[in-house]
């Protein structure tokens, strides 16, 4: 393929901006490192074919200068059951498409250098009808659906443009769904309104991400650590950040928010008990005054108050006043909070080398 001057300049700019060094990395394995979200050996790369299962960069460019015009087209170039890292470099642009990374394609990276300029966007909502006239349903609305293991992404915006209205039915609209195990997101934007991020299953790490929504905008049954993230409310009245689902005390899942900033509009609950054993913990977080004084909801089922694990540890800001919190929420001691404070919560020592 011929490289345009603009494409070459983009490569140099990306490498310079992030302090990356050209060169091939031989580090492959069942873990994620910083190398997995860097562009390396771009000039010497080969296109991915069924005969070439080595780690290379596939470039996506809307102007036709890359290997694919679309993100999905780049994924389709990856052979099933690849056993080494494949990096999909997405050049700036708004990619109006739905994207699926199937379970048969692990070790995939989405890489861009500026998330405000590289956007994957769509607008499916739960009440939409399929070709057979059936409702789509919330779980099938994702703009980007990650089903594979060891996925990672940086510098990209995932967006669902449907805007939920108060009392609206079927307005759930997922921007990003993560159903694979061991995924890492670094400096990505996840934008939506109701049910923005479906953190469905597996262990995941969100670091320095921006997540926006109004109602249950982080929901699912995963075990995930959100560190140094911005959780931005667009609620017009009462909304909620986290709706975790956990049906048994034996399930090792939950959402842990550490040193995150909560800001935006409306009045927002920290969490709602979607499942009987729902678990969500905020530690060292900074709350603007938009936090509803009660803090938490039992989802209309008072029996969940004795089984959920909702709580806060040393949070700050005008929304961190605990005086009017529901009495069944916890105020942790350090020893009680310790399991939620770092990567040990997601067994990060087993699959993250950051």
XYZ file of C-alpha atoms in Angstrom:
354
model
C 0.000 0.000 0.000
C 1.180 3.561 -0.686
C 1.573 5.932 2.239
C 0.391 9.502 1.887
C 2.533 12.318 3.286
C -0.214 13.153 5.764
C -0.277 9.557 7.004
C 3.480 9.541 7.547
C 3.329 12.835 9.410
C 0.532 11.421 11.563
C 2.753 8.490 12.503
C 5.627 10.769 13.513
C 3.250 13.020 15.456
C 1.688 10.127 17.315
C 5.036 8.634 18.229
C 6.458 11.990 19.307
C 3.377 12.996 21.279
C 3.377 9.897 23.436
C 7.096 9.370 23.788
C 6.895 6.067 21.974
C 9.950 4.428 20.461
C 9.802 2.525 17.214
C 10.777 -1.093 17.504
C 9.210 -4.503 17.696
C 8.044 -5.844 21.023
C 8.372 -9.553 21.613
C 6.311 -9.421 24.798
C 3.262 -11.571 24.333
C 1.357 -13.552 26.911
C -1.722 -13.648 29.037
C -1.307 -10.161 30.393
C -1.611 -6.529 29.286
C 1.270 -4.029 29.359
C 1.719 -0.416 28.280
C 3.315 -1.800 25.109
C -0.069 -3.169 24.087
C -1.428 0.342 23.558
C 1.591 1.707 21.705
C 2.291 1.762 17.997
C 5.520 -0.077 17.267
C 7.298 -1.128 14.101
C 4.645 0.582 12.022
C 6.772 1.008 8.920
C 7.808 -2.639 8.874
C 4.400 -4.088 9.576
C 2.516 -6.537 7.403
C -1.195 -6.770 6.861
C -2.883 -9.428 8.922
C -3.860 -12.438 6.820
C -4.809 -15.993 7.628
C -1.164 -16.895 7.060
C 0.287 -14.161 9.231
C -0.677 -14.399 12.871
C 2.108 -12.153 14.184
C 1.525 -8.889 15.994
C 1.191 -6.032 13.542
C -0.643 -2.752 13.183
C -3.803 -2.505 11.100
C -4.546 1.109 10.224
C -8.102 2.410 9.896
C -8.504 5.606 7.874
C -11.675 7.152 6.508
C -9.784 8.611 3.536
C -8.745 5.219 2.211
C -5.057 5.590 3.084
C -5.137 2.701 5.568
C -5.888 -1.002 5.546
C -9.601 -0.451 6.173
C -12.152 2.346 5.905
C -13.980 1.031 8.980
C -13.128 -0.301 12.411
C -15.183 -3.439 11.832
C -13.343 -4.017 8.582
C -10.054 -3.997 10.502
C -11.379 -6.534 12.999
C -12.499 -8.744 10.132
C -8.874 -8.871 8.912
C -7.811 -10.634 12.114
C -7.858 -14.436 11.876
C -9.923 -16.327 14.418
C -8.100 -17.658 17.462
C -5.107 -15.353 17.023
C -2.620 -15.911 19.833
C -0.652 -12.671 19.643
C -1.455 -9.000 20.021
C -3.075 -7.188 17.068
C -3.117 -3.386 17.228
C -5.794 -1.482 15.357
C -4.679 2.094 14.891
C -7.699 4.314 14.243
C -6.939 7.639 12.598
C -9.018 10.722 13.504
C -12.617 10.829 12.340
C -16.159 9.989 13.348
C -16.786 6.354 12.496
C -20.533 5.882 12.210
C -20.772 2.136 12.699
C -21.488 -0.628 15.143
C -18.466 -2.693 16.094
C -18.169 -6.243 17.405
C -14.941 -7.837 18.630
C -15.981 -11.501 18.859
C -14.766 -13.934 21.489
C -12.741 -15.747 18.828
C -10.419 -12.714 18.452
C -8.521 -12.051 21.702
C -5.476 -9.786 22.190
C -6.886 -6.823 20.263
C -5.916 -3.203 20.905
C -7.774 -0.094 19.733
C -5.329 2.805 19.599
C -5.792 6.468 18.737
C -3.900 9.499 19.939
C -6.682 11.949 20.804
C -10.107 10.745 21.947
C -11.883 13.976 21.030
C -10.967 13.375 17.392
C -11.442 9.618 17.083
C -15.052 8.646 17.742
C -17.010 5.440 17.165
C -20.667 6.446 17.221
C -24.117 4.919 16.730
C -27.668 5.372 18.023
C -29.412 2.058 18.757
C -31.846 1.986 21.698
C -33.673 -0.811 23.502
C -37.083 -0.091 21.967
C -35.806 -0.258 18.394
C -37.183 -3.138 16.320
C -35.173 -5.754 14.469
C -36.032 -7.118 11.023
C -38.487 -9.539 12.639
C -40.289 -6.801 14.554
C -38.857 -7.757 17.940
C -37.521 -5.178 20.368
C -33.753 -4.933 20.387
C -33.407 -4.955 24.179
C -30.785 -3.136 26.225
C -28.009 -5.732 25.956
C -28.092 -5.576 22.156
C -27.769 -1.809 21.749
C -24.020 -1.360 22.149
C -22.173 0.804 19.681
C -19.026 -1.205 20.491
C -19.379 -4.758 21.820
C -16.210 -6.354 23.247
C -16.605 -10.099 23.730
C -12.957 -11.110 23.505
C -10.371 -11.464 26.275
C -7.268 -9.301 26.805
C -8.743 -6.330 24.932
C -7.368 -2.859 25.553
C -8.027 0.630 24.196
C -6.693 4.154 24.475
C -7.418 7.582 23.012
C -10.877 6.779 21.622
C -14.456 7.928 22.258
C -17.206 5.303 22.343
C -20.585 6.963 21.895
C -24.289 6.230 21.753
C -26.108 9.412 20.752
C -29.567 8.428 22.034
C -30.652 10.875 24.743
C -32.885 9.492 27.472
C -35.902 11.572 28.455
C -37.545 11.484 31.920
C -40.069 8.663 31.995
C -39.098 7.531 28.511
C -39.601 3.850 27.787
C -37.033 1.781 25.954
C -34.443 4.548 25.925
C -31.609 2.416 27.233
C -28.726 2.870 24.815
C -25.292 1.347 25.429
C -22.147 2.994 24.086
C -19.707 0.290 25.203
C -20.358 -3.296 26.263
C -17.539 -5.321 27.809
C -18.266 -9.033 28.105
C -14.748 -10.434 27.697
C -12.355 -11.057 30.555
C -9.259 -9.023 31.424
C -9.770 -5.748 29.570
C -8.039 -2.406 30.114
C -9.187 1.078 29.074
C -6.848 4.057 29.330
C -7.975 7.618 28.644
C -11.083 6.680 26.710
C -14.378 8.573 26.651
C -17.606 6.606 27.034
C -20.594 8.800 26.247
C -24.292 8.114 26.528
C -27.378 8.848 28.565
C -29.172 5.821 30.025
C -27.086 2.647 30.487
C -23.965 4.115 28.865
C -21.453 1.445 29.886
C -22.528 -2.186 30.139
C -19.709 -3.605 32.249
C -21.191 -7.032 31.854
C -18.763 -9.730 32.967
C -15.103 -10.438 33.621
C -12.404 -8.369 35.321
C -11.680 -4.914 33.907
C -9.540 -1.864 34.592
C -10.638 1.675 33.660
C -7.878 4.224 34.179
C -8.222 7.988 33.636
C -11.412 7.516 31.635
C -14.339 9.898 31.168
C -17.741 8.237 31.535
C -20.921 10.205 30.970
C -24.590 9.470 31.489
C -27.771 10.136 33.427
C -29.363 6.879 34.572
C -27.488 3.733 35.666
C -24.730 4.787 33.342
C -22.345 2.135 34.626
C -24.136 -1.191 35.015
C -23.492 -4.922 34.845
C -22.125 -7.889 36.758
C -18.384 -7.435 36.224
C -15.577 -7.016 38.743
C -14.029 -3.703 37.753
C -11.709 -1.060 39.111
C -12.310 2.541 38.049
C -9.272 4.605 38.972
C -8.754 8.355 38.465
C -11.841 8.535 36.243
C -14.336 11.360 35.712
C -17.950 10.259 36.159
C -20.037 12.998 34.582
C -23.763 13.224 35.234
C -26.124 14.651 32.631
C -29.199 13.915 34.757
C -31.977 16.467 34.633
C -33.469 15.342 37.934
C -32.648 12.185 39.890
C -30.259 9.805 38.177
C -27.809 7.099 39.228
C -24.215 6.241 38.477
C -23.740 2.539 39.225
C -26.232 -0.305 38.984
C -24.337 -3.435 39.872
C -25.877 -6.900 39.548
C -24.772 -9.681 41.888
C -27.060 -12.543 42.862
C -24.923 -14.305 45.473
C -22.439 -13.399 48.171
C -20.161 -16.030 46.592
C -19.867 -14.089 43.334
C -16.550 -12.249 43.227
C -17.753 -9.143 41.438
C -18.448 -5.482 42.066
C -17.500 -1.964 41.086
C -14.729 -0.136 42.930
C -14.217 3.584 42.261
C -10.916 4.969 43.515
C -9.885 8.639 43.364
C -12.608 9.416 40.846
C -14.288 12.776 40.280
C -18.100 12.936 40.158
C -19.505 16.089 38.586
C -22.192 17.343 36.203
C -25.874 18.198 36.570
C -29.023 17.036 38.338
C -29.208 14.951 41.485
C -27.387 11.650 41.214
C -27.348 8.502 43.337
C -24.035 6.750 43.815
C -25.629 3.397 43.155
C -28.740 1.268 42.899
C -29.119 -2.360 43.991
C -29.869 -4.041 40.682
C -29.053 -7.393 42.265
C -29.725 -8.691 45.768
C -25.986 -8.711 46.554
C -25.031 -5.650 44.543
C -21.594 -4.258 45.438
C -20.213 -0.758 44.790
C -17.585 1.126 46.771
C -16.222 4.678 46.408
C -12.832 5.452 47.978
C -10.911 8.745 48.017
C -13.388 10.170 45.489
C -14.266 13.826 44.986
C -18.025 14.474 44.899
C -19.582 17.682 43.642
C -22.809 18.797 45.298
C -24.939 16.817 42.844
C -24.902 13.651 44.995
C -28.373 12.900 46.366
C -28.164 13.139 50.177
C -29.412 9.551 50.648
C -26.677 8.329 48.329
C -28.053 4.891 47.508
C -31.223 3.057 46.418
C -32.446 -0.478 47.202
C -34.241 -0.617 43.806
C -37.595 -0.722 45.585
C -36.798 -3.972 47.416
C -36.120 -3.421 51.120
C -34.865 -7.004 51.538
C -31.724 -6.026 49.612
C -30.673 -3.586 52.308
C -29.222 -6.373 54.428
C -27.351 -8.084 51.573
C -25.904 -5.337 49.359
C -22.474 -3.850 49.983
C -22.609 -0.128 49.287
C -20.206 2.274 50.908
C -17.739 5.133 50.915
C -14.256 5.568 52.299
C -12.624 8.954 52.850
C -14.401 10.724 50.019
C -14.355 14.495 49.811
C -16.195 17.425 48.281
C -19.558 19.045 48.895
C -21.398 15.836 47.975
C -19.503 13.652 50.449
C -21.544 14.562 53.540
C -22.639 11.247 55.100
C -25.162 12.712 57.529
C -28.265 11.841 55.487
C -27.053 8.649 53.800
C -29.326 5.605 53.981
C -28.553 3.798 57.261
C -27.747 0.519 55.507
C -24.819 1.980 53.550
C -21.360 1.372 55.029
C -18.728 3.800 56.201
C -15.560 1.752 55.970
C -12.513 1.547 58.164
C -9.198 1.281 56.341
C -9.048 -2.492 56.820
C -12.568 -2.878 55.445
C -11.775 -0.643 52.466
C -8.348 -2.160 51.728
C -9.571 -4.949 49.368
C -11.155 -2.320 47.094
C -8.337 0.223 46.933
C -6.038 -1.061 44.204
C -5.526 -3.659 41.479
C -5.733 -6.542 43.917
C -9.508 -6.082 43.735
C -9.398 -7.350 40.131
C -6.434 -9.725 40.621
C -4.451 -7.324 38.491
C -1.154 -8.955 39.433
C -2.246 -11.921 37.290
C -2.959 -10.042 34.050
C -1.783 -6.416 34.273
C 1.867 -5.371 34.038
C 1.519 -1.599 34.134
